[in-house]
Short mmCIF file of C-alpha atoms and ligand atoms in Angstrom, two decimals:
data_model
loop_
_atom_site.label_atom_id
_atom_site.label_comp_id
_atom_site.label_asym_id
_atom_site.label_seq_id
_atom_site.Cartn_x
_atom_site.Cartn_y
_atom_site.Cartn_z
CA UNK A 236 -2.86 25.24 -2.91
CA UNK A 237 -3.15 23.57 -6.26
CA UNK A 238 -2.59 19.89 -6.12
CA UNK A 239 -1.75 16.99 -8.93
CA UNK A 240 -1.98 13.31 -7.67
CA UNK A 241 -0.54 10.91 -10.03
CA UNK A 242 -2.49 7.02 -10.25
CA UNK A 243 -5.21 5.32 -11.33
CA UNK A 244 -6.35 3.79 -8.12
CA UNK A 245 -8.98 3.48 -4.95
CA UNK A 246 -5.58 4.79 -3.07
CA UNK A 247 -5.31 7.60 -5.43
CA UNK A 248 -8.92 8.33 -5.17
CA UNK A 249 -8.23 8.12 -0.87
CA UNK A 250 -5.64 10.79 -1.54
CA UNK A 251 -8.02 13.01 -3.95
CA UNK A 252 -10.78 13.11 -1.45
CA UNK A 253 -8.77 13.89 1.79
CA UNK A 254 -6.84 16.83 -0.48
CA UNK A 255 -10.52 18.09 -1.49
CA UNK A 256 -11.62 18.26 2.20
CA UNK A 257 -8.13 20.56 3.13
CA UNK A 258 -9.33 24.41 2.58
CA UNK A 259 -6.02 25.53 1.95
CA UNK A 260 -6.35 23.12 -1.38
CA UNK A 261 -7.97 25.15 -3.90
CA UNK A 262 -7.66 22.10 -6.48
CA UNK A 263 -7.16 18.63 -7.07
CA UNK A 264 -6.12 17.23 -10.06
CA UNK A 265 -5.65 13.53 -10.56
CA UNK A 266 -3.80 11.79 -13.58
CA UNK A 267 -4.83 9.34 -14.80
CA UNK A 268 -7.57 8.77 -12.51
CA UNK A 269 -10.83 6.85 -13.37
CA UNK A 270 -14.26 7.86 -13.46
CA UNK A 271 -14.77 7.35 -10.11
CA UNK A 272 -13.01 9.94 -8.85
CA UNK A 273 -14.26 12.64 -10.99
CA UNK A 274 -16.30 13.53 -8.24
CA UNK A 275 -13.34 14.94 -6.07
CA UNK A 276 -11.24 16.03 -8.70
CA UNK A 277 -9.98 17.14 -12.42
CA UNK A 278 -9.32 14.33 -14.12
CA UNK A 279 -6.56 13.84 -16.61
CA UNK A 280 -6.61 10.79 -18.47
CA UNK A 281 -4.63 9.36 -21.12
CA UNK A 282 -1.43 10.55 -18.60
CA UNK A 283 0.72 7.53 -17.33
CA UNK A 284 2.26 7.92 -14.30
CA UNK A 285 5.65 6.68 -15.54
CA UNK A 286 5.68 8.97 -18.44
CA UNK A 287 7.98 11.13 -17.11
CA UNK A 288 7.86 13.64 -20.11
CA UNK A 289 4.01 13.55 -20.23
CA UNK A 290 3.89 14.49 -16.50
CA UNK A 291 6.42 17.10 -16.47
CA UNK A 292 4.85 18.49 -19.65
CA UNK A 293 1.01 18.75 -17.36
CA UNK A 294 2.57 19.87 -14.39
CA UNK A 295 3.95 23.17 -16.51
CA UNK A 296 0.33 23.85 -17.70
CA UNK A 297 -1.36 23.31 -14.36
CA UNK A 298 1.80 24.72 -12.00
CA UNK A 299 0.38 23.08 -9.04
CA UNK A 300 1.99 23.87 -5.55
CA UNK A 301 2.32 20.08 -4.59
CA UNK A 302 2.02 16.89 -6.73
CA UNK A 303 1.70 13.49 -4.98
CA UNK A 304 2.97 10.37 -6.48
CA UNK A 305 1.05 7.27 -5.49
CA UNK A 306 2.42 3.82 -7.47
CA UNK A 307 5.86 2.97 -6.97
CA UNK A 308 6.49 2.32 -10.59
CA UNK A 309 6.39 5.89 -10.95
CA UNK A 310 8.66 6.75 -8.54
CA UNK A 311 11.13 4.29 -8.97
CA UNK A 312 11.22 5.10 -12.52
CA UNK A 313 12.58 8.66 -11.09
CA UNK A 314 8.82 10.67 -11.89
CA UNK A 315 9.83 12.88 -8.85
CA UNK A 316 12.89 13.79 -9.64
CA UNK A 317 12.25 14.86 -13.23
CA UNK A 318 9.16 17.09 -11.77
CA UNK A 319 12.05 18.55 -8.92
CA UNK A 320 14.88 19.50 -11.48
CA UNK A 321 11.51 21.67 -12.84
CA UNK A 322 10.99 23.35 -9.59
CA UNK A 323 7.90 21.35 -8.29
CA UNK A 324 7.66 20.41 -5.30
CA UNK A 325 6.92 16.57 -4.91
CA UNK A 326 5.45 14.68 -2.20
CA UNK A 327 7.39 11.11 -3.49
CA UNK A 328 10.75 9.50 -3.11
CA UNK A 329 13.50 9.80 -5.56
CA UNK A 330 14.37 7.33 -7.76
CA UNK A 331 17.65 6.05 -6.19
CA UNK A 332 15.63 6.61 -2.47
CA UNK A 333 12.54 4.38 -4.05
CA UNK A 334 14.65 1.68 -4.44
CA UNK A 335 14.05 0.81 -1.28
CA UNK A 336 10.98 -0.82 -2.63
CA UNK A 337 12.52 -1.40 -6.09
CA UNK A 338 15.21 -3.48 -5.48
CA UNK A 339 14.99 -5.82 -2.42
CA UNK A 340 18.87 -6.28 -2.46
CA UNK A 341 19.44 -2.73 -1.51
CA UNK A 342 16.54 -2.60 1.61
CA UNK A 343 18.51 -5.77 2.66
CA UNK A 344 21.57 -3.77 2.24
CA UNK A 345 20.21 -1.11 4.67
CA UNK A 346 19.09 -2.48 6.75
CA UNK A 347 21.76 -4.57 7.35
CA UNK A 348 23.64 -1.62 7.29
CA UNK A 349 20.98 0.06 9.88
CA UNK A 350 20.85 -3.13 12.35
CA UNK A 351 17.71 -3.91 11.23
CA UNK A 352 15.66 -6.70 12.09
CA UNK A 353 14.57 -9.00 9.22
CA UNK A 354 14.34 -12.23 7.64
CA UNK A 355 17.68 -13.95 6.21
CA UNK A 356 17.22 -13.73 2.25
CA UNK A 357 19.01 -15.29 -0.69
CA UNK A 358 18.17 -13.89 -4.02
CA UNK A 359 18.58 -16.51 -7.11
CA UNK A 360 18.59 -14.99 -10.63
CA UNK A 361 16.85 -16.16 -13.59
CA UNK A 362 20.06 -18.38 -15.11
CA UNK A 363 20.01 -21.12 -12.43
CA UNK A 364 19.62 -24.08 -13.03
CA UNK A 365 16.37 -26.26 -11.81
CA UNK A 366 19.03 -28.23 -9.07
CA UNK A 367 20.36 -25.17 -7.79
CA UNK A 368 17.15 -23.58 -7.39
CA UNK A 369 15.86 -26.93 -5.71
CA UNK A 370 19.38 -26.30 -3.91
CA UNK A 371 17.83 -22.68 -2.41
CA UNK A 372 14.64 -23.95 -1.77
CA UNK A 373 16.37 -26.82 1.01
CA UNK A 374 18.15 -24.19 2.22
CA UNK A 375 14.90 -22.43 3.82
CA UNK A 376 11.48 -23.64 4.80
CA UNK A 377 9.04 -25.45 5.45
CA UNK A 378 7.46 -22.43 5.40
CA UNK A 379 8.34 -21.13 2.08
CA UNK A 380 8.73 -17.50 1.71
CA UNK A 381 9.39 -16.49 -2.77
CA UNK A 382 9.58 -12.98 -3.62
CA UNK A 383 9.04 -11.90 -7.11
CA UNK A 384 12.40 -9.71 -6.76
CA UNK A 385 10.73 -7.61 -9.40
CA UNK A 386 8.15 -4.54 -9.02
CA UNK A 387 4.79 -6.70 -8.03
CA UNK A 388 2.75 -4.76 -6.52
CA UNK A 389 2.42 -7.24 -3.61
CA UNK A 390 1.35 -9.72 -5.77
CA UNK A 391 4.59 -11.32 -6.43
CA UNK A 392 5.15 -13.29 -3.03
CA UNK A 393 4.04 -16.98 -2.32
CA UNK A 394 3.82 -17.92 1.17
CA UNK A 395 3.52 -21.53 0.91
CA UNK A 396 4.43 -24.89 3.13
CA UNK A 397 4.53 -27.04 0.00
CA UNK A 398 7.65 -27.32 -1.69
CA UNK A 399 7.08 -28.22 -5.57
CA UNK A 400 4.49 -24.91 -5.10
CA UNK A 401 7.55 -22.78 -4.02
CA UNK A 402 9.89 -24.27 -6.32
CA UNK A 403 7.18 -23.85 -9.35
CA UNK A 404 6.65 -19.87 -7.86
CA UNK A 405 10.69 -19.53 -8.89
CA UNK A 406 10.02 -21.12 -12.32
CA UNK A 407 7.25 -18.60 -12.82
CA UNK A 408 8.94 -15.61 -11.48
CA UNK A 409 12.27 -16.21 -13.59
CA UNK A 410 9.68 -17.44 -16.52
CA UNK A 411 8.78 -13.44 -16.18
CA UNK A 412 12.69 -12.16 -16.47
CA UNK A 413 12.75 -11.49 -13.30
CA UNK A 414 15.02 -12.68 -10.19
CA UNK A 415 13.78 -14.42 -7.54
CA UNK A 416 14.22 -13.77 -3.51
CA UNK A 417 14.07 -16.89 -0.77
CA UNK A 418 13.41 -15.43 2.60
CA UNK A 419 13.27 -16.70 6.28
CA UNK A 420 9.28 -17.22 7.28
CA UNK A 421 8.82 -14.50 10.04
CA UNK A 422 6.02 -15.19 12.42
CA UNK A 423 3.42 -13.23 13.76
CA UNK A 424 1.03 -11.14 13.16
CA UNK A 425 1.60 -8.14 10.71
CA UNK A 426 1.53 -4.72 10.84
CA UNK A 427 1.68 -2.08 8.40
CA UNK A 428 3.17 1.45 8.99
CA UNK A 429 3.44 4.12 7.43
CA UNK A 430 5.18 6.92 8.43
CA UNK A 431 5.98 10.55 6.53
CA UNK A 432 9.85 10.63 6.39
CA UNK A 433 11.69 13.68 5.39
CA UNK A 434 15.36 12.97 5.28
CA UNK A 435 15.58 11.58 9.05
CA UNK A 436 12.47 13.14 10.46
CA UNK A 437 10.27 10.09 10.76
CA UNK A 438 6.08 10.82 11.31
CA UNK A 439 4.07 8.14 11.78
CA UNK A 440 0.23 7.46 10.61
CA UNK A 441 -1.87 4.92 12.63
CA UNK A 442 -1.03 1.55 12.23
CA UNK A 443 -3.12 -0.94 10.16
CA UNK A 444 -3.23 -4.40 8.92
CA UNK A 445 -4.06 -5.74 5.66
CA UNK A 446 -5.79 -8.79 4.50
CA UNK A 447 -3.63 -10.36 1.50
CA UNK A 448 -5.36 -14.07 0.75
CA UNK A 449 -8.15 -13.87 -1.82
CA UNK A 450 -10.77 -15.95 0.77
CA UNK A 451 -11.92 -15.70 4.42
CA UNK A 452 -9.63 -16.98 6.63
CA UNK A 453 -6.44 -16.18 5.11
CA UNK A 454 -7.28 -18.83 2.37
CA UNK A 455 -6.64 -18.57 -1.29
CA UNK A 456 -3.84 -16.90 -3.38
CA UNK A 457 -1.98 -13.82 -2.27
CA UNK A 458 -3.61 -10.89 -3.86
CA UNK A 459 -2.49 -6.43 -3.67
CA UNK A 460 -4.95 -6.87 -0.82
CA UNK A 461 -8.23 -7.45 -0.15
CA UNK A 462 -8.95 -5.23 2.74
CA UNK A 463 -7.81 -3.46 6.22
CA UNK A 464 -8.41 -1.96 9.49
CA UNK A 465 -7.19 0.75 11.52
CA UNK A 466 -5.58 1.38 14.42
CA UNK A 467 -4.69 -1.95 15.69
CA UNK A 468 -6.10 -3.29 19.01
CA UNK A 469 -3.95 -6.14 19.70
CA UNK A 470 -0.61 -3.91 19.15
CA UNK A 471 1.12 -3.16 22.37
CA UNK A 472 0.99 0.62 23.34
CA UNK A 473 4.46 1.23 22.34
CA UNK A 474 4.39 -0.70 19.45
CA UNK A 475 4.52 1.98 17.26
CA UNK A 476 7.34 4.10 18.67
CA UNK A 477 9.01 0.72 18.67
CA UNK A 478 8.80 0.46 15.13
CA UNK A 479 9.59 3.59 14.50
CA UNK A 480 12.66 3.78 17.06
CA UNK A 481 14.05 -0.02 16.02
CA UNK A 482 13.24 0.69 12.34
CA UNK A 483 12.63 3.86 10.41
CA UNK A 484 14.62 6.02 12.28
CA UNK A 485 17.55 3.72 11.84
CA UNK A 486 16.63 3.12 8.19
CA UNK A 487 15.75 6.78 7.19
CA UNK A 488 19.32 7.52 8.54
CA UNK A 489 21.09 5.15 7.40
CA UNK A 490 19.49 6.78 3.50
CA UNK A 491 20.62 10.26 4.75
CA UNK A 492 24.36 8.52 4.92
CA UNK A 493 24.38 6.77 1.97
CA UNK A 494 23.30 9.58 0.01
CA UNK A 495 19.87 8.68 -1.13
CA UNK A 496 17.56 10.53 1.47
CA UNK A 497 14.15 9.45 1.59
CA UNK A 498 10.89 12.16 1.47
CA UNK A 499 7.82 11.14 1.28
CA UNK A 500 6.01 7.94 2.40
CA UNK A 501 7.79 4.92 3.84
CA UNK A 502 5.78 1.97 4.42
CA UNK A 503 7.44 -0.53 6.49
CA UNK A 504 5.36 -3.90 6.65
CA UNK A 505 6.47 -5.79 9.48
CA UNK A 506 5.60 -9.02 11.41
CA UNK A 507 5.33 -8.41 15.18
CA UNK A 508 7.12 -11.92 16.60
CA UNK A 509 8.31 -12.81 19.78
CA UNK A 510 11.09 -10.54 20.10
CA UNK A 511 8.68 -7.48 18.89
CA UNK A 512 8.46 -5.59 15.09
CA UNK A 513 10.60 -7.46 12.16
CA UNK A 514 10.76 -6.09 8.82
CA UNK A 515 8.93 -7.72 6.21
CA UNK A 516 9.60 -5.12 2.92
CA UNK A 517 9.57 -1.85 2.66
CA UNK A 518 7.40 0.28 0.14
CA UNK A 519 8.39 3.71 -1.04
CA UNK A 520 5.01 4.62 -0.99
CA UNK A 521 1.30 4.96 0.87
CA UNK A 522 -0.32 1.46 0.91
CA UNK A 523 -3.54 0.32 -0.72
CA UNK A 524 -5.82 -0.69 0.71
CA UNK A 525 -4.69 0.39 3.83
CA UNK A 526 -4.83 4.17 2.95
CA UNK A 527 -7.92 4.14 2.31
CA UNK A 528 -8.69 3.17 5.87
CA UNK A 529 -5.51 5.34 7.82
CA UNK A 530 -6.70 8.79 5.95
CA UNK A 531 -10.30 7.91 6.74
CA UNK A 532 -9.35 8.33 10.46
CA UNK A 533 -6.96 11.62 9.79
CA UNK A 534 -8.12 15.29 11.29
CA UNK A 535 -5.38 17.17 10.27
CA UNK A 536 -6.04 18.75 7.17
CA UNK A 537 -3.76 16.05 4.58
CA UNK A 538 -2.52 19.05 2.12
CA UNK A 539 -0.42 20.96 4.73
CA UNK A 540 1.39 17.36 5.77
CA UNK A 541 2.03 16.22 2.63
CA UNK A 542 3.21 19.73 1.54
CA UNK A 543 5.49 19.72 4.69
CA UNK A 544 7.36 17.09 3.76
CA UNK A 545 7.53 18.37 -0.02
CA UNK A 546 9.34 21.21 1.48
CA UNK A 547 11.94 19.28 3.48
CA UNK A 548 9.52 21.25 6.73
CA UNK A 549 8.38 17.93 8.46
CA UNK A 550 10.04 18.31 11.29
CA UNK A 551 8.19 21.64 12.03
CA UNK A 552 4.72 20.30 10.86
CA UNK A 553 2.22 20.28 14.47
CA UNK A 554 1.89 16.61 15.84
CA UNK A 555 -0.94 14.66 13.67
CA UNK A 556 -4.88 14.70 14.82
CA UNK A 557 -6.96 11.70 14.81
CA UNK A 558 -9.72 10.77 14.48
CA UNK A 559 -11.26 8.57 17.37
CA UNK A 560 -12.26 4.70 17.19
CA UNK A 561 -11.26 2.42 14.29
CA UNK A 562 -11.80 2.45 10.18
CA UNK A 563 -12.16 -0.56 8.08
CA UNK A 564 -11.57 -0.97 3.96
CA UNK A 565 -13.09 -3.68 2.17
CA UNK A 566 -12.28 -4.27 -1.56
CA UNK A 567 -14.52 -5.26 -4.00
CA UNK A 568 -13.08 -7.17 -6.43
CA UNK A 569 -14.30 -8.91 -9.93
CA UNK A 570 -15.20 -12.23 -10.67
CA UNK A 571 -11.89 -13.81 -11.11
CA UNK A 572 -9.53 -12.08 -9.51
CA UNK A 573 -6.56 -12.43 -8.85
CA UNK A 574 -5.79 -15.07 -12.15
CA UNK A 575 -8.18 -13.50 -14.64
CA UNK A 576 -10.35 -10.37 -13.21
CA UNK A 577 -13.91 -10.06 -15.66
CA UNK A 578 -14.14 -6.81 -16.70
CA UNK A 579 -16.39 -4.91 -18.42
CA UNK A 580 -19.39 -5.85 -16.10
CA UNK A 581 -21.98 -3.47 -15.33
CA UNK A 582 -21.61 -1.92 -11.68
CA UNK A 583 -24.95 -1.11 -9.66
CA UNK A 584 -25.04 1.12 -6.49
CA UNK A 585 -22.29 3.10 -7.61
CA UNK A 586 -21.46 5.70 -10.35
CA UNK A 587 -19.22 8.13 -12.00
CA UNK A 588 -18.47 10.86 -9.30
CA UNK A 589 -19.96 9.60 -6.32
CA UNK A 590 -16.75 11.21 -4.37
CA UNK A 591 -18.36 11.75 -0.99
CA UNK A 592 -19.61 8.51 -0.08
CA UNK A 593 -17.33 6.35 1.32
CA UNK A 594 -16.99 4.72 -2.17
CA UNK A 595 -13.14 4.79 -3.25
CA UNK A 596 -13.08 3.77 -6.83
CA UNK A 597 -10.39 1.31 -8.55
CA UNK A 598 -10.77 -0.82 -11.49
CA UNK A 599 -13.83 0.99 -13.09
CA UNK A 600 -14.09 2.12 -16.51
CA UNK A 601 -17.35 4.23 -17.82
CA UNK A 602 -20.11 2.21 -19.08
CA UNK A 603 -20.88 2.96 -22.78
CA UNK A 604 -24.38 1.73 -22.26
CA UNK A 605 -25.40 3.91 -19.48
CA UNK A 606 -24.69 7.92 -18.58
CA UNK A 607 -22.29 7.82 -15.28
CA UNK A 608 -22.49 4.42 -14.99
CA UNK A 609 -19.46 2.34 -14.16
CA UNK A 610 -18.31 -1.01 -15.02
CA UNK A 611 -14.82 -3.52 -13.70
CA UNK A 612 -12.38 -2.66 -15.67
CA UNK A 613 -9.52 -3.89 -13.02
CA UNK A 614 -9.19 -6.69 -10.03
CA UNK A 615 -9.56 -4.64 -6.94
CA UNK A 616 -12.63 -2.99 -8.43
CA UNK A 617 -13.91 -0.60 -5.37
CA UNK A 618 -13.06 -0.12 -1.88
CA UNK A 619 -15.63 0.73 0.94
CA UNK A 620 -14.43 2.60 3.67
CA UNK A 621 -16.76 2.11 7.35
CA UNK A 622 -16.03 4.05 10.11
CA UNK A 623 -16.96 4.00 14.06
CA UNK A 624 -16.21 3.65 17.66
CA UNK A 625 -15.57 0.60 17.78
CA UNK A 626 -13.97 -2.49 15.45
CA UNK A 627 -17.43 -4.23 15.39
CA UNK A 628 -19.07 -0.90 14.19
CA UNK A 629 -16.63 0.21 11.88
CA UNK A 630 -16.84 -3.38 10.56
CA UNK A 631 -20.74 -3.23 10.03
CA UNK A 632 -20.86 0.10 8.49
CA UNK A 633 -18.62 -1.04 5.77
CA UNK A 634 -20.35 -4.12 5.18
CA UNK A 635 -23.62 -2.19 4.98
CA UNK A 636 -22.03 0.50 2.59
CA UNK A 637 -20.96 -2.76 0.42
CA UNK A 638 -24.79 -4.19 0.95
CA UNK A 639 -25.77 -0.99 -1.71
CA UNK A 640 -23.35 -1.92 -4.53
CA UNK A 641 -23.51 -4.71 -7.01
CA UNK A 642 -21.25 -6.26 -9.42
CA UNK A 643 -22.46 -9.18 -10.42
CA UNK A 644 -20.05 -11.86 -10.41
CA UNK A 645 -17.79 -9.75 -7.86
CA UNK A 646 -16.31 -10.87 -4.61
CA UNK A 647 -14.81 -9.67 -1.28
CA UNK A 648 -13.63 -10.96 2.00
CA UNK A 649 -16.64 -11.24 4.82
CA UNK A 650 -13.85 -11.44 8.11
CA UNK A 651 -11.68 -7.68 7.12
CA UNK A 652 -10.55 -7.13 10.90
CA UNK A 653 -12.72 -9.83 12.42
CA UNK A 654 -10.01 -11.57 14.05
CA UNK A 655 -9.28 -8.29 15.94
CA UNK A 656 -12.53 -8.21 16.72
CA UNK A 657 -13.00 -11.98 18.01
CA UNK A 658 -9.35 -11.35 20.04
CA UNK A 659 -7.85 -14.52 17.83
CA UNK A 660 -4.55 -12.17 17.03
CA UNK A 661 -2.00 -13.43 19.35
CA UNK A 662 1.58 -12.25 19.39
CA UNK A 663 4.24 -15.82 19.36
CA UNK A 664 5.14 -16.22 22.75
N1 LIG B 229 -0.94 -3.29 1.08
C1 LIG B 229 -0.03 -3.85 0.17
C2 LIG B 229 0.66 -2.88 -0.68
O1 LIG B 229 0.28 -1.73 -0.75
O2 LIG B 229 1.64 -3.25 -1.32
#
């Protein structure tokens, strides 16, 4: 099987090295890439993923059997189903389906629709007025919840108990064009899971949980995340048929009926409260960094899954093999991130190609200075992937893996999963 991935990131890269370890792939393309996946894969640059024309036009001279979509801005920008009216076949939403991540109003609207649990929202668009937006804010909180109602790759949403920092958030978000959503604070732990859906055959992966805040301890801004572990300890045993009995089944169907069926990968991210799973947001997509961590852990060759539900065959696709014990991601990211990432700084420890490590490569650019070398040339600049029997182990071998890379200036979180560890996750009573 030939294969194209479309993106630019370490969750791209995940998806490029778990394709090059299927044999029934025979090759992996990946546009645009960056240098750091090279080592797993043809790279295309120059491509972007939302360049509909310019991927159609390199899917005709490669002909894969099966291209993957990572970002959402491709798919909701309806990549997929400009490659599908060509005859590919596309592991990736359509564009109407993708709105489930594009436009919060419609997930609201299904899932109302779907009697799903969720927080109450009220959206505010970018012509009111300071009082009415004050107005909103008194309506919710103290904790505020304000959602960049925009594409934000999860960097849009302040979680905040101080009011003039939630109102300001609005002033910034509409400052940006965009409107703004007020949500409900949902408490509890959270949970991301992802499951393959192919029209209402629902699949899930392991469930993880990411680390958002820039700092140890859940301090600092929100960031696209800063690392995550997988499976969860803490989650009861049915906790994931609960989420996907009380939510993607209902939501996947409730697609089916409104005419926009869903294939590919539906991330729900959910906060597990008193009453059990609530839904946070959807994403019409695999998650990053949590991907990195959840296809660490998979057996099952990833080509022939993603392929199944490509082919609308999910539902006939073998039940999923696992790895035993836990995986943990930790993301390296460059001085200054999240307001102003450095880039351009020289990256030890880790080089052009190094695909079989467990090195998943992000923001890098090539150094000019130095053959194969790397440099930051994004935020999230790396991931490091650890993997073991336990939490604790899986914990130190990532750590240790981070130990032999240097980018001077960089930063990343020391406690990825330690709560877990410790037993400090407690479901609300
Ligand atoms: N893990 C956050 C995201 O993928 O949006």
């Amino acid at each position: 099987m030939r294969t194209l991935v479309i993106g630019n990131g370490a969750r791209e890269h995940a998806l490029a090295y778990s394709l090059s370890l299927d044999p029934s792939v025979t090759e992996v393309h990946v546009a645009p890439g960056n240098p750091g996946i090279g080592g797993v894969a043809t790279l295309h640059p120059g491509i972007r993923g939302e360049d509909a024309a310019a991927v159609v036009a390199l899917a005709r001279e490669l002909t894969p059997d099966l291209v993957v979509i990572g970002p959402e801005i491709p798919l909701v920008a309806g990549v997929a189903d400009a490659l599908r009216a060509e005859g590919f076949a596309v592991f990736g939403p359509s564009g109407s389906a993708a709105r489930i991540e594009g436009s919060k109003a419609f997930a609201k609207g299904i899932m109302a629709s779907a009697g799903v649990k969720t927080a109450h929202a009220e959206a505010v668009g970018p012509g009111a007025s300071d009082e009415e937006i004050r107005a909103a804010i008194d309506r919710f909180g103290p904790t505020w919840v304000v959602k960049d109602d925009g594409l934000a790759g999860g960097k849009g949403v302040v979680v905040t108990p101080d009011r003039t920092a939630a109102v300001q958030h609005v002033h910034d978000v509409h400052a940006a064009g965009n409107p703004v959503l007020l949500e409900s604070f949902l408490d509890g732990p959270e949970v991301s899971l992802f499951c393959l859906v192919d029209g209402e055959t629902v699949v899930p992966l392991l469930p993880a949980q990411d680390h958002k805040r820039v700092r140890d301890n859940d301090e600092g801004p929100n960031t696209g995340g800063m690392g995550a572990y997988t499976p969860l300890p803490w989650l009861p045993t049915d906790g994931v048929q609960r989420i996907v009995d009380e939510v993607c089944v209902p939501v996947a169907k409730q697609m089916v009926k409104e005419g926009c069926p869903f294939s590919g990968l539906l991330y729900a991210g959910l906060a597990w409260g008193s009453d059990g799973p609530a839904v946070v947001e959807f994403n019409c997509r695999f998650g990053d960094p949590e991907t990195q961590a959840v296809l660490d852990l998979l057996k099952t060759p990833i080509g022939g899954v993603l392929a199944a539900v490509a082919n609308g065959t999910l539902a006939d696709l073998p039940p999923l093999e696992w790895e035993d014990g836990y995986a943990v991601t930790v993301v390296l990211a460059a001085g200054g991130y999240p307001e102003a990432p450095v880039t351009g700084v020289p990256i030890e420890g880790a080089a052009a190609g190094d695909g079989g490590r467990g090195v998943r490569a992000a923001g890098v650019a090539e150094d000019p200075a130095r053959e194969g070398g790397l440099v930051s040339a994004g935020g999230r600049v790396l991931n490091v992937i650890g993997r073991g029997a336990t939490l604790e182990e899986a914990r130190a071998k990532a750590y240790a893996e981070l130990e032999t890379i240097d980018l001077p200036g960089g930063h990343y979180r020391s406690d990825i999963g330690l709560a877990a560890v410790e037993g400090r996750i407690a479901i609300p009573e």
